[in-house]
Short mmCIF file of C-alpha atoms in Angstrom, two decimals:
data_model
loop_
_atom_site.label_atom_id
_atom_site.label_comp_id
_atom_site.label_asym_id
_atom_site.label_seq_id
_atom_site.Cartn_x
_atom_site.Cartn_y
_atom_site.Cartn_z
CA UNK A 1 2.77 -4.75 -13.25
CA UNK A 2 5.63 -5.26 -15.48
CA UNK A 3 8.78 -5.42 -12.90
CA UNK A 4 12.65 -5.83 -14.30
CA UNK A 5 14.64 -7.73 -12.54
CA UNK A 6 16.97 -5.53 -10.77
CA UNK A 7 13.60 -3.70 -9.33
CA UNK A 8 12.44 -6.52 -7.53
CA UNK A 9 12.20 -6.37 -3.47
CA UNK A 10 14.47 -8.43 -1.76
CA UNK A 11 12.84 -10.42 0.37
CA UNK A 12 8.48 -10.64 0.67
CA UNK A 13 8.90 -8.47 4.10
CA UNK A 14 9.90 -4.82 1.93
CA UNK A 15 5.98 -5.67 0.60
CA UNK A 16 4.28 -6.43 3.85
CA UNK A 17 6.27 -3.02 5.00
CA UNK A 18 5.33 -1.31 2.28
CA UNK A 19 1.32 -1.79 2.77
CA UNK A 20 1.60 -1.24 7.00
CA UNK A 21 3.34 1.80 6.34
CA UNK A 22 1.16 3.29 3.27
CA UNK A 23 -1.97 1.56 4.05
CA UNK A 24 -4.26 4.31 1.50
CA UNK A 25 -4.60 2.09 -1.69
CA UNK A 26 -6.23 2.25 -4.56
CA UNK A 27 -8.60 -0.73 -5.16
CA UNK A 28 -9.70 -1.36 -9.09
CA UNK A 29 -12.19 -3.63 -10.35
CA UNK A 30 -14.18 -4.16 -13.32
CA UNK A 31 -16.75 -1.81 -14.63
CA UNK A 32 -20.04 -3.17 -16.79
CA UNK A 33 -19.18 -4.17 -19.95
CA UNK A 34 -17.71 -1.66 -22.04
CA UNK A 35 -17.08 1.13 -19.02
CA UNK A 36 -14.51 1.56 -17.26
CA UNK A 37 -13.15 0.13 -14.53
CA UNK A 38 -14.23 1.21 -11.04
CA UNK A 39 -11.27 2.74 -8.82
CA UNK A 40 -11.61 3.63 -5.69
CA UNK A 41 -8.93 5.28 -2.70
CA UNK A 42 -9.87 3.06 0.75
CA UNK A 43 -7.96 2.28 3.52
CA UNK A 44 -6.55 -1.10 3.52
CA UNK A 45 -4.82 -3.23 6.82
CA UNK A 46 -3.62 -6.85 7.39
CA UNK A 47 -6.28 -8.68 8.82
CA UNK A 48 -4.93 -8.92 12.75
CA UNK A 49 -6.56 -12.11 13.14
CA UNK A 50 -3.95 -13.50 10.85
CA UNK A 51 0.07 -13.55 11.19
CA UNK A 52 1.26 -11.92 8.54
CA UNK A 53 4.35 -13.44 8.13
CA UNK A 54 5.53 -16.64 6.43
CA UNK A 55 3.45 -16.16 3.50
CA UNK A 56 5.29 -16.56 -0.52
CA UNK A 57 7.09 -14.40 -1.61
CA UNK A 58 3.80 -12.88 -3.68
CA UNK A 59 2.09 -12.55 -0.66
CA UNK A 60 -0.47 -15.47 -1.67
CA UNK A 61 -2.97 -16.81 1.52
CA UNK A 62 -2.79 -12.85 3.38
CA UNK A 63 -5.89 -11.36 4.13
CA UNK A 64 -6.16 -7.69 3.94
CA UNK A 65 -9.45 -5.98 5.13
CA UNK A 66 -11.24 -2.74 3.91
CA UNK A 67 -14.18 -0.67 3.72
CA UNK A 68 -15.55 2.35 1.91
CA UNK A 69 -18.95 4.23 1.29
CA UNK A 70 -22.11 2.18 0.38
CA UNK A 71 -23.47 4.42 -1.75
CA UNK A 72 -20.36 4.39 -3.77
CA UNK A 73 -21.37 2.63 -6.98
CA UNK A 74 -18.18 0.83 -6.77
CA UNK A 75 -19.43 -1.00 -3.29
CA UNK A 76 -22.90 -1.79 -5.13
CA UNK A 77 -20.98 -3.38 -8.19
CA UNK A 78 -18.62 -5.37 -6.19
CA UNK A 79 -19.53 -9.20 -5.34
CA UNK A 80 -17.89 -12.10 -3.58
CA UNK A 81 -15.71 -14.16 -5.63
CA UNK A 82 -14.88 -10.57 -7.88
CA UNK A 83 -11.26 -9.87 -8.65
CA UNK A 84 -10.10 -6.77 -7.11
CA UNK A 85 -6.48 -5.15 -6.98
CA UNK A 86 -5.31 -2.95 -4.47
CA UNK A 87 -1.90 -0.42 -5.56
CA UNK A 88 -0.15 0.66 -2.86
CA UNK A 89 2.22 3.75 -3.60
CA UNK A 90 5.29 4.28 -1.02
CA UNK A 91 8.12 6.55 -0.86
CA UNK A 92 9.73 8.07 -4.59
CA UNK A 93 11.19 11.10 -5.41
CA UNK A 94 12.66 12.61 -8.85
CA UNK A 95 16.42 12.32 -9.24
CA UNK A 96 18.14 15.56 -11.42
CA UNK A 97 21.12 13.62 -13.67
CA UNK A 98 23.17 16.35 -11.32
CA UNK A 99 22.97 14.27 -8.75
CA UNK A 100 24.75 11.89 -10.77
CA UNK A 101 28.00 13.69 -11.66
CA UNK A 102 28.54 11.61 -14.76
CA UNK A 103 27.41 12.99 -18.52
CA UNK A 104 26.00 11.43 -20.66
CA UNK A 105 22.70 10.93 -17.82
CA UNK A 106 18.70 10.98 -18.40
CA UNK A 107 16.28 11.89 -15.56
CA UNK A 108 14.37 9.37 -14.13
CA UNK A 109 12.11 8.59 -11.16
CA UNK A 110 12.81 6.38 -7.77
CA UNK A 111 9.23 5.29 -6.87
CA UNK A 112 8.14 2.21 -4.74
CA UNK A 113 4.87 0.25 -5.53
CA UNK A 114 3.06 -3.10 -4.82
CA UNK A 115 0.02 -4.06 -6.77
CA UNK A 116 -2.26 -7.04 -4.82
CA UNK A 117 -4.58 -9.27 -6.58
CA UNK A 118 -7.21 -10.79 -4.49
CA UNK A 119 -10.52 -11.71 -4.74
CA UNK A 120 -13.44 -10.27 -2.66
CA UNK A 121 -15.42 -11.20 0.22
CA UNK A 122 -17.83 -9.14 1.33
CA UNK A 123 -19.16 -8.60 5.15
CA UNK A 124 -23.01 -8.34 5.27
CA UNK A 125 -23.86 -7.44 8.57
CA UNK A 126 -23.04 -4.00 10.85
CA UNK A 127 -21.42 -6.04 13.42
CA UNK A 128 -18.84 -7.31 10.67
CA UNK A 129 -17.97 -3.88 9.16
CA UNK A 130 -17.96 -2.44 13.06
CA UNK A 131 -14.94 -4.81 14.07
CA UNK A 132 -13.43 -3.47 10.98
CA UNK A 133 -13.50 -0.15 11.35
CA UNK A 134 -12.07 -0.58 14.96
CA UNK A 135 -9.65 -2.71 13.69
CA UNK A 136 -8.76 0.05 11.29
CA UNK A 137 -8.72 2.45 13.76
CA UNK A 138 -6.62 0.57 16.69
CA UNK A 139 -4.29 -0.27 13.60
CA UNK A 140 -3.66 3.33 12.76
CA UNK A 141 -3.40 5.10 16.12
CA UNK A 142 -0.78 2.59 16.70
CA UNK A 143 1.32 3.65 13.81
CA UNK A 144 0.29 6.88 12.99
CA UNK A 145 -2.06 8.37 15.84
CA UNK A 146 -1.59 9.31 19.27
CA UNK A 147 -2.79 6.47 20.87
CA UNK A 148 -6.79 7.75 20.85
CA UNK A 149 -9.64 5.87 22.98
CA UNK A 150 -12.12 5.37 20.95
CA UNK A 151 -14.52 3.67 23.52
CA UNK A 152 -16.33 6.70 24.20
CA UNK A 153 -16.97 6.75 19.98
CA UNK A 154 -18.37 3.78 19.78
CA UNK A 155 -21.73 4.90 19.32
CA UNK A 156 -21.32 6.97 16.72
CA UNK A 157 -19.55 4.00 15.42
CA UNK A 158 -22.60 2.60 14.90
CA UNK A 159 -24.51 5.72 14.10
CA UNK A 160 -22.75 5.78 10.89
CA UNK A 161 -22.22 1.90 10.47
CA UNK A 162 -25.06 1.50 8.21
CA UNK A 163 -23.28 3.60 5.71
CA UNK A 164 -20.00 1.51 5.88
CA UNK A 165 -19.60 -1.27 3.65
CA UNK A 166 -16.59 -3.63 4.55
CA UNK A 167 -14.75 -6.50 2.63
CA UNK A 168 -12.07 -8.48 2.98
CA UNK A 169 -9.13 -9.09 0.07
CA UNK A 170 -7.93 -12.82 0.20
CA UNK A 171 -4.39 -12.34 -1.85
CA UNK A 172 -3.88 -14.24 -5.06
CA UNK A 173 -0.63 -12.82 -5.85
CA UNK A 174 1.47 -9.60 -5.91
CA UNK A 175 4.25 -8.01 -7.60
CA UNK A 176 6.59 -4.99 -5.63
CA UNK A 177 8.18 -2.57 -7.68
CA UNK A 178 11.43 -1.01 -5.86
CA UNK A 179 12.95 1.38 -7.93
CA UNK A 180 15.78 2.82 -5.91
CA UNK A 181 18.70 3.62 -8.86
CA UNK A 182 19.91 -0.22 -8.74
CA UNK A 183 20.59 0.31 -12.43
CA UNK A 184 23.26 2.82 -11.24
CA UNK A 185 26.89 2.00 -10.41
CA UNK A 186 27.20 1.60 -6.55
CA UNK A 187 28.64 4.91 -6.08
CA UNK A 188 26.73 6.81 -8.49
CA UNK A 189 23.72 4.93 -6.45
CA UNK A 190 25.56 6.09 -3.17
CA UNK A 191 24.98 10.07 -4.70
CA UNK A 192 21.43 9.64 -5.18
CA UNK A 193 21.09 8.49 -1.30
CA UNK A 194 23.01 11.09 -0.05
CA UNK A 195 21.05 13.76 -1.93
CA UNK A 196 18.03 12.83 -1.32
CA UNK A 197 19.19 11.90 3.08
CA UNK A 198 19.98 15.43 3.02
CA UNK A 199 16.89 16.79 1.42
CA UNK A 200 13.74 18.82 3.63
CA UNK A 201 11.06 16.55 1.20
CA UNK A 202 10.11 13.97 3.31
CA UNK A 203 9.60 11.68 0.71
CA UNK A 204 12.94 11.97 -0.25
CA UNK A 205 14.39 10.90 2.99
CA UNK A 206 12.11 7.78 3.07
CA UNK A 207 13.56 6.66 -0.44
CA UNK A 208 16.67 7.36 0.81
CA UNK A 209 16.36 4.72 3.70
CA UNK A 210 15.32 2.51 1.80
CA UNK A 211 18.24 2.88 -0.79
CA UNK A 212 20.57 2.53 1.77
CA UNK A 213 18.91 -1.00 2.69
CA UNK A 214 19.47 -2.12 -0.56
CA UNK A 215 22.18 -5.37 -0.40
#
């Protein structure tokens, strides 16, 4: 991912952030010769048996764990030791040149994104892909659930296990691209917060928060 300068995350921790808080990525590998490449949408978490902090700043040594359908072709084509990489979209919004006040302006787009490269390592047996799934699960009732038991599931955990296949991503490298108006002047930059703080999309207001933790 090509990333100018200005557009690069502060510090390592707006990436780690980034994936917790829009863990639905999209994870691309190669195809057979000549195809295309296989792309699939998967849920995607830290691996909680690691501390994921004090990695480099490209997120290099983090393991992130997955799953999706085996009968997706993309599961049978995958093997260990493939390169994989996971996108990771988070908040963006369109910003009107009215916002700006200033003439002459051009539209543009405030997005956030990191791209992960990592290679693959695939879990063969149920048990495996059954701790993660409940690792997935415990990981998103905690930040976007209601706190749901899901003892009394656990059969039809495994029920359905057979269909799960489950991976894990060990990171090779990463690039985050923060787009947030930085090319702006700081009070032009200032506007674009304000408009979008005050807007009903809640997209918006996300982009906005993060503009305003911009140094």
């Amino acid at each position: 991912m090509f990333v100018p300068s200005f557009y690069r995350e502060p510090d390592s921790s707006w990436k780690i952030d980034l994936i917790r808080e829009n863990p639905l990525a999209l994870a691309v590998s190669n195809g057979s010769p000549g195809g295309i490449p296989f792309a699939t949408h998967l849920p995607v978490i830290p691996d909680p048996a690691q501390d994921a902090t004090g990695f480099a700043d490209d997120l290099s040594g983090l393991a992130l764990l997955a799953h999706m359908n085996r009968a997706n072709p993309h599961w049978k084509a995958l093997a260990d030791g493939d390169a994989v990489l996971l996108t990771f979209t988070g908040p963006h919004s369109y910003v009107s040149p009215t916002v700006y006040q200033v003439t002459p302006a051009a539209p543009t787009w405030n997005f956030t994104s990191v791209h992960v490269r990592g290679v693959v390592e695939k879990f063969d047996s149920m048990d495996d892909a059954m701790d993660v799934v409940q690792a997935t699960v415990r990981a998103y009732e905690r930040d976007f659930g209601t706190g749901w038991d899901m003892s009394e599931s656990l059969g039809y955990f495994r029920k359905i296990g057979p269909a799960v296949g489950a991976f894990r991503v060990r990171v090779t490298g990463s690039d985050g691209m923060f787009k947030l108006s930085q090319e702006q002047p700081g009070e032009v930059r200032e506007r674009v917060r304000e408009s979008f703080a005050g807007s009903a999309c809640t997209y918006k207001r996300a982009t906005a928060e993060l503009i305003g933790r911009l140094p």
